JSON list of C-alpha atoms in Angstrom, two decimals:
[
{"chain": "A", "resi": 1, "resn": "CYS", "atom": "CA", "xyz": [-10.81, -22.48, -2.61]},
{"chain": "A", "resi": 2, "resn": "GLY", "atom": "CA", "xyz": [-11.86, -22.13, 1.00]},
{"chain": "A", "resi": 3, "resn": "GLY", "atom": "CA", "xyz": [-13.93, -25.32, 1.06]},
{"chain": "A", "resi": 4, "resn": "GLY", "atom": "CA", "xyz": [-17.26, -26.31, -0.37]},
{"chain": "A", "resi": 5, "resn": "THR", "atom": "CA", "xyz": [-19.46, -29.35, -0.81]},
{"chain": "A", "resi": 6, "resn": "GLN", "atom": "CA", "xyz": [-20.65, -31.40, -3.75]},
{"chain": "A", "resi": 7, "resn": "ARG", "atom": "CA", "xyz": [-23.91, -33.32, -3.65]},
{"chain": "A", "resi": 8, "resn": "PRO", "atom": "CA", "xyz": [-23.92, -35.94, -6.40]},
{"chain": "A", "resi": 9, "resn": "THR", "atom": "CA", "xyz": [-27.29, -37.65, -6.81]},
{"chain": "A", "resi": 10, "resn": "ARG", "atom": "CA", "xyz": [-28.52, -40.67, -8.69]},
{"chain": "A", "resi": 11, "resn": "ARG", "atom": "CA", "xyz": [-31.94, -42.22, -9.34]},
{"chain": "A", "resi": 12, "resn": "VAL", "atom": "CA", "xyz": [-33.27, -45.71, -9.24]},
{"chain": "A", "resi": 13, "resn": "VAL", "atom": "CA", "xyz": [-33.58, -47.13, -12.75]},
{"chain": "A", "resi": 14, "resn": "SER", "atom": "CA", "xyz": [-35.00, -50.49, -11.70]},
{"chain": "A", "resi": 15, "resn": "GLN", "atom": "CA", "xyz": [-36.63, -51.29, -8.36]},
{"chain": "A", "resi": 16, "resn": "PRO", "atom": "CA", "xyz": [-35.25, -54.36, -6.54]},
{"chain": "A", "resi": 17, "resn": "GLY", "atom": "CA", "xyz": [-37.25, -57.56, -6.67]},
{"chain": "A", "resi": 18, "resn": "PRO", "atom": "CA", "xyz": [-38.44, -59.45, -3.56]},
{"chain": "A", "resi": 19, "resn": "LEU", "atom": "CA", "xyz": [-35.08, -61.22, -3.20]},
{"chain": "A", "resi": 20, "resn": "GLY", "atom": "CA", "xyz": [-32.92, -58.35, -4.49]},
{"chain": "A", "resi": 21, "resn": "ALA", "atom": "CA", "xyz": [-30.66, -56.05, -2.50]},
{"chain": "A", "resi": 22, "resn": "ALA", "atom": "CA", "xyz": [-31.94, -52.69, -1.34]},
{"chain": "A", "resi": 23, "resn": "CYS", "atom": "CA", "xyz": [-30.99, -49.67, -3.44]},
{"chain": "A", "resi": 24, "resn": "PRO", "atom": "CA", "xyz": [-27.86, -47.79, -2.28]},
{"chain": "A", "resi": 25, "resn": "VAL", "atom": "CA", "xyz": [-27.94, -44.18, -1.00]},
{"chain": "A", "resi": 26, "resn": "LEU", "atom": "CA", "xyz": [-29.24, -41.85, -3.71]},
{"chain": "A", "resi": 27, "resn": "VAL", "atom": "CA", "xyz": [-27.63, -38.60, -2.44]},
{"chain": "A", "resi": 28, "resn": "ALA", "atom": "CA", "xyz": [-24.06, -38.23, -1.18]},
{"chain": "A", "resi": 29, "resn": "THR", "atom": "CA", "xyz": [-22.17, -35.26, 0.21]},
{"chain": "A", "resi": 30, "resn": "ARG", "atom": "CA", "xyz": [-18.44, -34.76, -0.19]},
{"chain": "A", "resi": 31, "resn": "ARG", "atom": "CA", "xyz": [-16.05, -31.88, 0.48]},
{"chain": "A", "resi": 32, "resn": "CYS", "atom": "CA", "xyz": [-14.31, -30.11, -2.40]},
{"chain": "A", "resi": 33, "resn": "GLY", "atom": "CA", "xyz": [-12.09, -27.06, -3.01]},
{"chain": "A", "resi": 34, "resn": "THR", "atom": "CA", "xyz": [-10.46, -27.43, 0.39]},
{"chain": "A", "resi": 35, "resn": "GLN", "atom": "CA", "xyz": [-7.22, -25.66, -0.53]},
{"chain": "A", "resi": 36, "resn": "PRO", "atom": "CA", "xyz": [-6.84, -22.28, 1.22]},
{"chain": "A", "resi": 37, "resn": "CYS", "atom": "CA", "xyz": [-7.68, -19.15, -0.79]},
{"chain": "A", "resi": 38, "resn": "PRO", "atom": "CA", "xyz": [-4.83, -16.76, -1.74]},
{"chain": "A", "resi": 39, "resn": "VAL", "atom": "CA", "xyz": [-4.53, -13.69, 0.48]},
{"chain": "A", "resi": 40, "resn": "ASP", "atom": "CA", "xyz": [-2.99, -10.59, -1.15]},
{"chain": "A", "resi": 41, "resn": "CYS", "atom": "CA", "xyz": [-0.68, -8.23, 0.71]},
{"chain": "A", "resi": 42, "resn": "GLU", "atom": "CA", "xyz": [-2.38, -5.10, 1.97]},
{"chain": "A", "resi": 43, "resn": "VAL", "atom": "CA", "xyz": [-0.49, -1.97, 3.03]},
{"chain": "A", "resi": 44, "resn": "SER", "atom": "CA", "xyz": [-1.71, 1.15, 4.80]},
{"chain": "A", "resi": 45, "resn": "ASP", "atom": "CA", "xyz": [-1.67, 4.62, 3.27]},
{"chain": "A", "resi": 46, "resn": "TRP", "atom": "CA", "xyz": [1.56, 6.59, 3.59]},
{"chain": "A", "resi": 47, "resn": "GLY", "atom": "CA", "xyz": [1.86, 8.20, 7.00]},
{"chain": "A", "resi": 48, "resn": "GLU", "atom": "CA", "xyz": [2.71, 11.84, 7.62]},
{"chain": "A", "resi": 49, "resn": "TRP", "atom": "CA", "xyz": [6.32, 13.02, 7.29]},
{"chain": "A", "resi": 50, "resn": "THR", "atom": "CA", "xyz": [8.24, 12.96, 10.55]},
{"chain": "A", "resi": 51, "resn": "ALA", "atom": "CA", "xyz": [9.69, 16.22, 11.82]},
{"chain": "A", "resi": 52, "resn": "CYS", "atom": "CA", "xyz": [13.02, 17.13, 10.25]},
{"chain": "A", "resi": 53, "resn": "THR", "atom": "CA", "xyz": [15.99, 16.10, 12.38]},
{"chain": "A", "resi": 54, "resn": "ALA", "atom": "CA", "xyz": [17.49, 19.62, 12.04]},
{"chain": "A", "resi": 55, "resn": "VAL", "atom": "CA", "xyz": [16.06, 23.13, 11.65]},
{"chain": "A", "resi": 56, "resn": "CYS", "atom": "CA", "xyz": [18.92, 24.13, 9.35]},
{"chain": "A", "resi": 57, "resn": "GLY", "atom": "CA", "xyz": [22.21, 22.76, 8.07]},
{"chain": "A", "resi": 58, "resn": "GLY", "atom": "CA", "xyz": [20.61, 19.58, 6.72]},
{"chain": "A", "resi": 59, "resn": "GLY", "atom": "CA", "xyz": [18.49, 16.87, 8.24]},
{"chain": "A", "resi": 60, "resn": "THR", "atom": "CA", "xyz": [16.26, 14.01, 7.20]},
{"chain": "A", "resi": 61, "resn": "ARG", "atom": "CA", "xyz": [12.60, 13.20, 7.47]},
{"chain": "A", "resi": 62, "resn": "THR", "atom": "CA", "xyz": [10.78, 9.93, 6.91]},
{"chain": "A", "resi": 63, "resn": "ARG", "atom": "CA", "xyz": [7.34, 8.66, 6.19]},
{"chain": "A", "resi": 64, "resn": "MET", "atom": "CA", "xyz": [6.25, 5.05, 6.27]},
{"chain": "A", "resi": 65, "resn": "ARG", "atom": "CA", "xyz": [3.42, 2.72, 5.51]},
{"chain": "A", "resi": 66, "resn": "ASN", "atom": "CA", "xyz": [2.70, -0.54, 7.29]},
{"chain": "A", "resi": 67, "resn": "VAL", "atom": "CA", "xyz": [1.88, -4.01, 6.09]},
{"chain": "A", "resi": 68, "resn": "VAL", "atom": "CA", "xyz": [-1.71, -4.55, 7.23]},
{"chain": "A", "resi": 69, "resn": "THR", "atom": "CA", "xyz": [-2.08, -8.07, 5.82]},
{"chain": "A", "resi": 70, "resn": "ARG", "atom": "CA", "xyz": [0.83, -10.35, 4.89]},
{"chain": "A", "resi": 71, "resn": "PRO", "atom": "CA", "xyz": [0.36, -12.42, 1.71]},
{"chain": "A", "resi": 72, "resn": "SER", "atom": "CA", "xyz": [-0.28, -16.13, 2.02]},
{"chain": "A", "resi": 73, "resn": "ASN", "atom": "CA", "xyz": [-1.24, -19.07, -0.14]},
{"chain": "A", "resi": 74, "resn": "GLY", "atom": "CA", "xyz": [0.24, -17.52, -3.31]},
{"chain": "A", "resi": 75, "resn": "GLY", "atom": "CA", "xyz": [-1.35, -14.08, -2.81]},
{"chain": "A", "resi": 76, "resn": "GLU", "atom": "CA", "xyz": [0.04, -10.84, -4.28]},
{"chain": "A", "resi": 77, "resn": "PRO", "atom": "CA", "xyz": [3.38, -9.92, -2.59]},
{"chain": "A", "resi": 78, "resn": "CYS", "atom": "CA", "xyz": [3.98, -6.73, -0.63]},
{"chain": "A", "resi": 79, "resn": "PRO", "atom": "CA", "xyz": [5.68, -3.74, -2.30]},
{"chain": "A", "resi": 80, "resn": "GLN", "atom": "CA", "xyz": [9.40, -3.31, -1.62]},
{"chain": "A", "resi": 81, "resn": "GLU", "atom": "CA", "xyz": [9.08, 0.37, -0.65]},
{"chain": "A", "resi": 82, "resn": "ASN", "atom": "CA", "xyz": [7.48, 0.87, 2.77]},
{"chain": "A", "resi": 83, "resn": "SER", "atom": "CA", "xyz": [9.69, 3.70, 4.00]},
{"chain": "A", "resi": 84, "resn": "VAL", "atom": "CA", "xyz": [10.70, 6.88, 2.19]},
{"chain": "A", "resi": 85, "resn": "SER", "atom": "CA", "xyz": [13.30, 9.32, 3.49]},
{"chain": "A", "resi": 86, "resn": "SER", "atom": "CA", "xyz": [14.24, 12.71, 2.13]},
{"chain": "A", "resi": 87, "resn": "GLN", "atom": "CA", "xyz": [16.58, 15.51, 2.99]},
{"chain": "A", "resi": 88, "resn": "CYS", "atom": "CA", "xyz": [15.12, 18.56, 4.66]},
{"chain": "A", "resi": 89, "resn": "ASN", "atom": "CA", "xyz": [16.21, 21.93, 5.99]},
{"chain": "A", "resi": 90, "resn": "SER", "atom": "CA", "xyz": [19.47, 21.69, 4.08]},
{"chain": "A", "resi": 91, "resn": "HIS", "atom": "CA", "xyz": [19.83, 25.46, 3.95]},
{"chain": "A", "resi": 92, "resn": "SER", "atom": "CA", "xyz": [22.70, 27.04, 5.80]},
{"chain": "A", "resi": 93, "resn": "CYS", "atom": "CA", "xyz": [21.83, 28.17, 9.27]},
{"chain": "A", "resi": 94, "resn": "ASP", "atom": "CA", "xyz": [22.58, 31.75, 8.14]},
{"chain": "A", "resi": 95, "resn": "ALA", "atom": "CA", "xyz": [21.00, 31.38, 4.68]},
{"chain": "A", "resi": 96, "resn": "SER", "atom": "CA", "xyz": [19.41, 34.26, 2.85]},
{"chain": "A", "resi": 97, "resn": "SER", "atom": "CA", "xyz": [16.08, 33.93, 1.09]},
{"chain": "A", "resi": 98, "resn": "CYS", "atom": "CA", "xyz": [15.95, 32.21, -2.31]},
{"chain": "A", "resi": 99, "resn": "SER", "atom": "CA", "xyz": [13.73, 32.64, -5.36]},
{"chain": "A", "resi": 100, "resn": "PHE", "atom": "CA", "xyz": [12.49, 29.65, -7.38]},
{"chain": "A", "resi": 101, "resn": "SER", "atom": "CA", "xyz": [11.36, 28.94, -10.92]},
{"chain": "A", "resi": 102, "resn": "ASP", "atom": "CA", "xyz": [7.91, 27.54, -11.70]},
{"chain": "A", "resi": 103, "resn": "TRP", "atom": "CA", "xyz": [7.39, 23.85, -11.03]},
{"chain": "A", "resi": 104, "resn": "GLY", "atom": "CA", "xyz": [8.57, 21.49, -13.78]},
{"chain": "A", "resi": 105, "resn": "GLU", "atom": "CA", "xyz": [6.51, 18.63, -15.20]},
{"chain": "A", "resi": 106, "resn": "TRP", "atom": "CA", "xyz": [5.83, 15.56, -13.08]},
{"chain": "A", "resi": 107, "resn": "GLY", "atom": "CA", "xyz": [8.34, 12.76, -13.73]},
{"chain": "A", "resi": 108, "resn": "SER", "atom": "CA", "xyz": [7.38, 9.16, -14.42]},
{"chain": "A", "resi": 109, "resn": "CYS", "atom": "CA", "xyz": [6.15, 6.89, -11.63]},
{"chain": "A", "resi": 110, "resn": "SER", "atom": "CA", "xyz": [8.79, 4.87, -9.76]},
{"chain": "A", "resi": 111, "resn": "ARG", "atom": "CA", "xyz": [6.66, 1.71, -10.07]},
{"chain": "A", "resi": 112, "resn": "ALA", "atom": "CA", "xyz": [4.35, 0.36, -12.77]},
{"chain": "A", "resi": 113, "resn": "CYS", "atom": "CA", "xyz": [1.92, -1.00, -10.15]},
{"chain": "A", "resi": 114, "resn": "GLY", "atom": "CA", "xyz": [1.64, -1.61, -6.43]},
{"chain": "A", "resi": 115, "resn": "GLY", "atom": "CA", "xyz": [2.14, 2.05, -5.46]},
{"chain": "A", "resi": 116, "resn": "GLY", "atom": "CA", "xyz": [4.97, 4.36, -6.43]},
{"chain": "A", "resi": 117, "resn": "LEU", "atom": "CA", "xyz": [5.97, 8.00, -6.38]},
{"chain": "A", "resi": 118, "resn": "LYS", "atom": "CA", "xyz": [6.57, 10.62, -9.03]},
{"chain": "A", "resi": 119, "resn": "ARG", "atom": "CA", "xyz": [8.26, 13.93, -8.40]},
{"chain": "A", "resi": 120, "resn": "ARG", "atom": "CA", "xyz": [8.68, 17.35, -9.87]},
{"chain": "A", "resi": 121, "resn": "VAL", "atom": "CA", "xyz": [11.32, 19.95, -9.14]},
{"chain": "A", "resi": 122, "resn": "ARG", "atom": "CA", "xyz": [12.01, 23.61, -9.52]},
{"chain": "A", "resi": 123, "resn": "SER", "atom": "CA", "xyz": [15.31, 25.39, -9.49]},
{"chain": "A", "resi": 124, "resn": "VAL", "atom": "CA", "xyz": [16.76, 28.44, -7.82]},
{"chain": "A", "resi": 125, "resn": "VAL", "atom": "CA", "xyz": [16.64, 31.62, -9.91]},
{"chain": "A", "resi": 126, "resn": "GLY", "atom": "CA", "xyz": [18.38, 34.94, -9.41]},
{"chain": "A", "resi": 127, "resn": "ASP", "atom": "CA", "xyz": [21.64, 35.51, -7.57]},
{"chain": "A", "resi": 128, "resn": "ARG", "atom": "CA", "xyz": [23.09, 32.05, -7.03]},
{"chain": "A", "resi": 129, "resn": "GLY", "atom": "CA", "xyz": [26.05, 33.51, -5.16]},
{"chain": "A", "resi": 130, "resn": "SER", "atom": "CA", "xyz": [23.96, 34.27, -2.11]},
{"chain": "A", "resi": 131, "resn": "CYS", "atom": "CA", "xyz": [21.55, 31.33, -2.56]},
{"chain": "A", "resi": 132, "resn": "MET", "atom": "CA", "xyz": [23.12, 27.91, -3.00]},
{"chain": "A", "resi": 133, "resn": "LEU", "atom": "CA", "xyz": [20.95, 24.91, -3.92]},
{"chain": "A", "resi": 134, "resn": "ASP", "atom": "CA", "xyz": [21.66, 23.55, -0.45]},
{"chain": "A", "resi": 135, "resn": "ASP", "atom": "CA", "xyz": [19.93, 26.61, 0.99]},
{"chain": "A", "resi": 136, "resn": "ALA", "atom": "CA", "xyz": [16.52, 25.44, -0.25]},
{"chain": "A", "resi": 137, "resn": "THR", "atom": "CA", "xyz": [14.52, 22.99, 1.80]},
{"chain": "A", "resi": 138, "resn": "GLU", "atom": "CA", "xyz": [13.19, 19.81, 0.26]},
{"chain": "A", "resi": 139, "resn": "GLU", "atom": "CA", "xyz": [9.62, 21.13, 0.41]},
{"chain": "A", "resi": 140, "resn": "GLN", "atom": "CA", "xyz": [10.59, 24.26, -1.51]},
{"chain": "A", "resi": 141, "resn": "ARG", "atom": "CA", "xyz": [12.39, 22.47, -4.38]},
{"chain": "A", "resi": 142, "resn": "ARG", "atom": "CA", "xyz": [10.75, 19.03, -4.72]},
{"chain": "A", "resi": 143, "resn": "GLN", "atom": "CA", "xyz": [7.22, 17.68, -4.58]},
{"chain": "A", "resi": 144, "resn": "TYR", "atom": "CA", "xyz": [6.12, 14.03, -4.52]},
{"chain": "A", "resi": 145, "resn": "LEU", "atom": "CA", "xyz": [2.84, 12.49, -5.66]},
{"chain": "A", "resi": 146, "resn": "GLN", "atom": "CA", "xyz": [1.57, 8.95, -5.16]},
{"chain": "A", "resi": 147, "resn": "CYS", "atom": "CA", "xyz": [0.91, 7.06, -8.40]},
{"chain": "A", "resi": 148, "resn": "ASN", "atom": "CA", "xyz": [0.06, 3.65, -9.88]},
{"chain": "A", "resi": 149, "resn": "SER", "atom": "CA", "xyz": [-1.62, 2.44, -6.69]},
{"chain": "A", "resi": 150, "resn": "GLN", "atom": "CA", "xyz": [-3.49, -0.36, -8.50]},
{"chain": "A", "resi": 151, "resn": "LYS", "atom": "CA", "xyz": [-2.56, -3.94, -7.67]},
{"chain": "A", "resi": 152, "resn": "CYS", "atom": "CA", "xyz": [0.06, -5.62, -9.81]},
{"chain": "A", "resi": 153, "resn": "PRO", "atom": "CA", "xyz": [-1.38, -8.32, -12.09]},
{"chain": "A", "resi": 154, "resn": "SER", "atom": "CA", "xyz": [-1.01, -11.82, -10.69]},
{"chain": "A", "resi": 155, "resn": "THR", "atom": "CA", "xyz": [1.19, -14.23, -12.60]},
{"chain": "A", "resi": 156, "resn": "ALA", "atom": "CA", "xyz": [0.09, -17.19, -10.47]},
{"chain": "A", "resi": 157, "resn": "ALA", "atom": "CA", "xyz": [-3.00, -17.80, -12.64]},
{"chain": "A", "resi": 158, "resn": "ALA", "atom": "CA", "xyz": [-1.10, -18.10, -15.93]},
{"chain": "A", "resi": 159, "resn": "PRO", "atom": "CA", "xyz": [2.54, -19.14, -15.38]},
{"chain": "A", "resi": 160, "resn": "LEU", "atom": "CA", "xyz": [4.93, -19.14, -18.32]},
{"chain": "A", "resi": 161, "resn": "LYS", "atom": "CA", "xyz": [5.20, -22.54, -20.00]},
{"chain": "A", "resi": 162, "resn": "CYS", "atom": "CA", "xyz": [7.84, -23.42, -22.57]},
{"chain": "A", "resi": 163, "resn": "SER", "atom": "CA", "xyz": [6.78, -25.53, -25.53]},
{"chain": "A", "resi": 164, "resn": "SER", "atom": "CA", "xyz": [10.27, -26.84, -26.32]},
{"chain": "A", "resi": 165, "resn": "LYS", "atom": "CA", "xyz": [13.75, -26.94, -24.80]},
{"chain": "A", "resi": 166, "resn": "VAL", "atom": "CA", "xyz": [14.98, -24.04, -26.95]},
{"chain": "A", "resi": 167, "resn": "ASP", "atom": "CA", "xyz": [12.34, -21.48, -25.88]},
{"chain": "A", "resi": 168, "resn": "ILE", "atom": "CA", "xyz": [13.67, -18.50, -23.95]},
{"chain": "A", "resi": 169, "resn": "ALA", "atom": "CA", "xyz": [11.77, -15.87, -22.06]},
{"chain": "A", "resi": 170, "resn": "ILE", "atom": "CA", "xyz": [13.33, -12.50, -21.23]},
{"chain": "A", "resi": 171, "resn": "ILE", "atom": "CA", "xyz": [11.39, -10.45, -18.71]},
{"chain": "A", "resi": 172, "resn": "ILE", "atom": "CA", "xyz": [12.43, -6.89, -17.92]},
{"chain": "A", "resi": 173, "resn": "ASP", "atom": "CA", "xyz": [10.94, -5.22, -14.86]},
{"chain": "A", "resi": 174, "resn": "GLY", "atom": "CA", "xyz": [11.50, -1.48, -14.98]},
{"chain": "A", "resi": 175, "resn": "SER", "atom": "CA", "xyz": [9.33, -0.68, -11.95]},
{"chain": "A", "resi": 176, "resn": "GLY", "atom": "CA", "xyz": [12.19, -0.92, -9.46]},
{"chain": "A", "resi": 177, "resn": "GLY", "atom": "CA", "xyz": [10.04, -3.24, -7.31]},
{"chain": "A", "resi": 178, "resn": "CYS", "atom": "CA", "xyz": [11.95, -6.41, -8.17]},
{"chain": "A", "resi": 179, "resn": "ALA", "atom": "CA", "xyz": [14.83, -6.99, -5.77]},
{"chain": "A", "resi": 180, "resn": "GLU", "atom": "CA", "xyz": [17.36, -9.76, -5.29]},
{"chain": "A", "resi": 181, "resn": "ALA", "atom": "CA", "xyz": [15.09, -11.40, -2.72]},
{"chain": "A", "resi": 182, "resn": "GLY", "atom": "CA", "xyz": [12.38, -11.72, -5.40]},
{"chain": "A", "resi": 183, "resn": "PHE", "atom": "CA", "xyz": [14.40, -14.18, -7.47]}
]
């Protein structure tokens, strides 16, 4: 892809006689591979969380990543998730302090490839009467970690081909990255 040149050559097997025609050109140049190369989608790293929209009583915060390069010519598509929002400062404006358990294990990644998130949580311990789950901020109860940032394998190089009219292919995508627009 991207364009190249071929230079086929040939040699004279028999020289022309005095009345014969001159030998044709022995070296030629021709263009080849002129189709454009695939360009994969490229996204930026996740940005910082925005400030919470409320200091107490519940708000939201967001972080985003941008598409740096859009895919073209059959390149790898962009991930579906480019904005993540979470609740923050959901504690009551007159909340008392809360105690928390140790962090749990990290959960599985939200995507198999192309960048996802996994999370872990901890719960409130002690007197739940004075400390409701809503009293804890998102940062105190949940943590997120980026995962599976490697590119998704391309299917453009080896598309599925049926060998008869009764073949059936069932593909299950559990990554959460396949949306209605992808069909």
